[in-house]
Amino acid sequence: RGAMPVMAAAACIAAPLLDLLFGVGLAGLLGNWLVASPFAMELNVQLYVTECFLVFALVSMLCLLLTNGMKAGTNFGVMLLIVYTGFMVTVLILEIWFGKSMMKFNLGINL
């Protein structure tokens, strides 16, 4: 009735995710900013690949939803599966072919 179950299901996912993002993310950001770098963070290739896929997935979801009148149908699920499969294949190829040397490769930015 009235999309209340859909709203409840979305709240079950979104509320803990928001708590995680603000709780861990904000504390980590302030901890690194205010204290002299308590967390060693290396910006390696795997992190950049993950960030690129995340931005691509968000932009493609927005474009697909805008073209379908904000309705997520079968095309939306197929697109998400394709993006996820592409991400997993890319990360596995990087890990298999380059291994630890690729993941330890720093791109010159130290936080």
PDB file of C-alpha atoms in Angstrom:
ATOM      1  CA  ARG A   1       0.000   0.000   0.000  1.00  0.00           C
ATOM      2  CA  GLY A   2       1.263   3.377  -0.986  1.00  0.00           C
ATOM      3  CA  ALA A   3       4.885   2.211  -1.514  1.00  0.00           C
ATOM      4  CA  MET A   4       5.459   1.933   2.236  1.00  0.00           C
ATOM      5  CA  PRO A   5       7.212  -1.481   1.984  1.00  0.00           C
ATOM      6  CA  VAL A   6       9.591  -0.072  -0.626  1.00  0.00           C
ATOM      7  CA  MET A   7      10.351   2.893   1.605  1.00  0.00           C
ATOM      8  CA  ALA A   8      10.937   0.581   4.576  1.00  0.00           C
ATOM      9  CA  ALA A   9      13.315  -1.624   2.579  1.00  0.00           C
ATOM     10  CA  ALA A  10      15.240   1.419   1.359  1.00  0.00           C
ATOM     11  CA  ALA A  11      15.480   2.750   4.919  1.00  0.00           C
ATOM     12  CA  CYS A  12      16.899  -0.591   6.116  1.00  0.00           C
ATOM     13  CA  ILE A  13      19.764  -0.213   3.664  1.00  0.00           C
ATOM     14  CA  ALA A  14      20.259   3.557   3.642  1.00  0.00           C
ATOM     15  CA  ALA A  15      20.261   4.250   7.389  1.00  0.00           C
ATOM     16  CA  PRO A  16      23.196   1.936   8.294  1.00  0.00           C
ATOM     17  CA  LEU A  17      25.071   3.058   5.177  1.00  0.00           C
ATOM     18  CA  LEU A  18      24.673   6.704   6.134  1.00  0.00           C
ATOM     19  CA  ASP A  19      25.807   5.914   9.675  1.00  0.00           C
ATOM     20  CA  LEU A  20      28.891   4.183   8.292  1.00  0.00           C
ATOM     21  CA  LEU A  21      29.733   6.993   5.912  1.00  0.00           C
ATOM     22  CA  PHE A  22      29.379   9.709   8.514  1.00  0.00           C
ATOM     23  CA  GLY A  23      30.706   7.748  11.488  1.00  0.00           C
ATOM     24  CA  VAL A  24      33.776   6.139   9.990  1.00  0.00           C
ATOM     25  CA  GLY A  25      34.351   8.583   7.132  1.00  0.00           C
ATOM     26  CA  LEU A  26      34.047  11.787   9.114  1.00  0.00           C
ATOM     27  CA  ALA A  27      36.054  10.426  12.035  1.00  0.00           C
ATOM     28  CA  GLY A  28      38.789   9.198   9.691  1.00  0.00           C
ATOM     29  CA  LEU A  29      38.889  12.464   7.797  1.00  0.00           C
ATOM     30  CA  LEU A  30      39.047  14.604  10.928  1.00  0.00           C
ATOM     31  CA  GLY A  31      41.548  12.217  12.517  1.00  0.00           C
ATOM     32  CA  ASN A  32      43.889  12.543   9.561  1.00  0.00           C
ATOM     33  CA  TRP A  33      43.374  16.257   9.261  1.00  0.00           C
ATOM     34  CA  LEU A  34      43.745  17.320  12.897  1.00  0.00           C
ATOM     35  CA  VAL A  35      46.397  14.851  14.048  1.00  0.00           C
ATOM     36  CA  ALA A  36      49.714  14.345  12.294  1.00  0.00           C
ATOM     37  CA  SER A  37      48.552  11.481  10.035  1.00  0.00           C
ATOM     38  CA  PRO A  38      47.523   8.716  12.450  1.00  0.00           C
ATOM     39  CA  PHE A  39      46.324   6.453   9.615  1.00  0.00           C
ATOM     40  CA  ALA A  40      48.791   5.468   6.934  1.00  0.00           C
ATOM     41  CA  MET A  41      46.939   5.830   3.647  1.00  0.00           C
ATOM     42  CA  GLU A  42      48.505   4.929   0.322  1.00  0.00           C
ATOM     43  CA  LEU A  43      46.715   5.921  -2.843  1.00  0.00           C
ATOM     44  CA  ASN A  44      47.472   2.977  -5.098  1.00  0.00           C
ATOM     45  CA  VAL A  45      46.140   1.851  -8.456  1.00  0.00           C
ATOM     46  CA  GLN A  46      43.439  -0.400  -7.004  1.00  0.00           C
ATOM     47  CA  LEU A  47      41.961   2.519  -5.091  1.00  0.00           C
ATOM     48  CA  TYR A  48      41.808   4.641  -8.237  1.00  0.00           C
ATOM     49  CA  VAL A  49      40.220   1.797 -10.234  1.00  0.00           C
ATOM     50  CA  THR A  50      37.585   1.391  -7.518  1.00  0.00           C
ATOM     51  CA  GLU A  51      36.907   5.129  -7.468  1.00  0.00           C
ATOM     52  CA  CYS A  52      36.547   5.278 -11.263  1.00  0.00           C
ATOM     53  CA  PHE A  53      34.087   2.367 -11.293  1.00  0.00           C
ATOM     54  CA  LEU A  54      32.094   3.922  -8.447  1.00  0.00           C
ATOM     55  CA  VAL A  55      31.767   7.253 -10.269  1.00  0.00           C
ATOM     56  CA  PHE A  56      30.925   5.474 -13.533  1.00  0.00           C
ATOM     57  CA  ALA A  57      28.255   3.352 -11.824  1.00  0.00           C
ATOM     58  CA  LEU A  58      26.655   6.368 -10.138  1.00  0.00           C
ATOM     59  CA  VAL A  59      26.599   8.468 -13.314  1.00  0.00           C
ATOM     60  CA  SER A  60      25.286   5.605 -15.452  1.00  0.00           C
ATOM     61  CA  MET A  61      22.569   4.823 -12.863  1.00  0.00           C
ATOM     62  CA  LEU A  62      21.513   8.465 -12.841  1.00  0.00           C
ATOM     63  CA  CYS A  63      21.404   8.630 -16.644  1.00  0.00           C
ATOM     64  CA  LEU A  64      19.442   5.382 -16.945  1.00  0.00           C
ATOM     65  CA  LEU A  65      16.956   6.403 -14.280  1.00  0.00           C
ATOM     66  CA  LEU A  66      16.455   9.839 -15.855  1.00  0.00           C
ATOM     67  CA  THR A  67      15.770   8.306 -19.267  1.00  0.00           C
ATOM     68  CA  ASN A  68      13.286   5.776 -17.797  1.00  0.00           C
ATOM     69  CA  GLY A  69      11.309   8.289 -15.784  1.00  0.00           C
ATOM     70  CA  MET A  70      12.974   7.337 -12.466  1.00  0.00           C
ATOM     71  CA  LYS A  71      11.739   3.732 -12.714  1.00  0.00           C
ATOM     72  CA  ALA A  72      14.213   0.914 -12.163  1.00  0.00           C
ATOM     73  CA  GLY A  73      13.287  -2.003 -14.377  1.00  0.00           C
ATOM     74  CA  THR A  74      15.076  -4.961 -15.880  1.00  0.00           C
ATOM     75  CA  ASN A  75      17.458  -2.698 -17.820  1.00  0.00           C
ATOM     76  CA  PHE A  76      18.617  -1.168 -14.549  1.00  0.00           C
ATOM     77  CA  GLY A  77      19.430  -4.566 -13.034  1.00  0.00           C
ATOM     78  CA  VAL A  78      21.243  -5.709 -16.169  1.00  0.00           C
ATOM     79  CA  MET A  79      23.277  -2.496 -16.222  1.00  0.00           C
ATOM     80  CA  LEU A  80      24.269  -2.966 -12.579  1.00  0.00           C
ATOM     81  CA  LEU A  81      25.325  -6.562 -13.242  1.00  0.00           C
ATOM     82  CA  ILE A  82      27.410  -5.477 -16.251  1.00  0.00           C
ATOM     83  CA  VAL A  83      29.162  -2.722 -14.269  1.00  0.00           C
ATOM     84  CA  TYR A  84      29.810  -5.102 -11.343  1.00  0.00           C
ATOM     85  CA  THR A  85      31.137  -7.817 -13.649  1.00  0.00           C
ATOM     86  CA  GLY A  86      33.390  -5.299 -15.402  1.00  0.00           C
ATOM     87  CA  PHE A  87      34.720  -4.111 -12.063  1.00  0.00           C
ATOM     88  CA  MET A  88      35.415  -7.638 -10.812  1.00  0.00           C
ATOM     89  CA  VAL A  89      37.142  -8.662 -14.055  1.00  0.00           C
ATOM     90  CA  THR A  90      39.299  -5.513 -14.034  1.00  0.00           C
ATOM     91  CA  VAL A  91      40.370  -5.984 -10.415  1.00  0.00           C
ATOM     92  CA  LEU A  92      41.087  -9.687 -10.963  1.00  0.00           C
ATOM     93  CA  ILE A  93      43.186  -8.939 -14.057  1.00  0.00           C
ATOM     94  CA  LEU A  94      45.174  -6.323 -12.133  1.00  0.00           C
ATOM     95  CA  GLU A  95      45.689  -8.731  -9.251  1.00  0.00           C
ATOM     96  CA  ILE A  96      46.620 -11.769 -11.373  1.00  0.00           C
ATOM     97  CA  TRP A  97      48.936 -10.062 -13.842  1.00  0.00           C
ATOM     98  CA  PHE A  98      50.554  -7.468 -11.649  1.00  0.00           C
ATOM     99  CA  GLY A  99      50.043  -8.881  -8.165  1.00  0.00           C
ATOM    100  CA  LYS A 100      51.480  -7.139  -5.157  1.00  0.00           C
ATOM    101  CA  SER A 101      53.818  -4.960  -7.218  1.00  0.00           C
ATOM    102  CA  MET A 102      50.852  -3.186  -8.783  1.00  0.00           C
ATOM    103  CA  MET A 103      49.039  -2.720  -5.514  1.00  0.00           C
ATOM    104  CA  LYS A 104      52.137  -1.329  -3.807  1.00  0.00           C
ATOM    105  CA  PHE A 105      52.762   1.073  -6.693  1.00  0.00           C
ATOM    106  CA  ASN A 106      52.121   4.525  -5.331  1.00  0.00           C
ATOM    107  CA  LEU A 107      51.017   7.224  -7.735  1.00  0.00           C
ATOM    108  CA  GLY A 108      53.046   9.908  -6.013  1.00  0.00           C
ATOM    109  CA  ILE A 109      50.425  11.191  -3.597  1.00  0.00           C
ATOM    110  CA  ASN A 110      50.881  10.442   0.074  1.00  0.00           C
ATOM    111  CA  LEU A 111      48.231  11.386   2.606  1.00  0.00           C
TER     112      LEU A 111
END
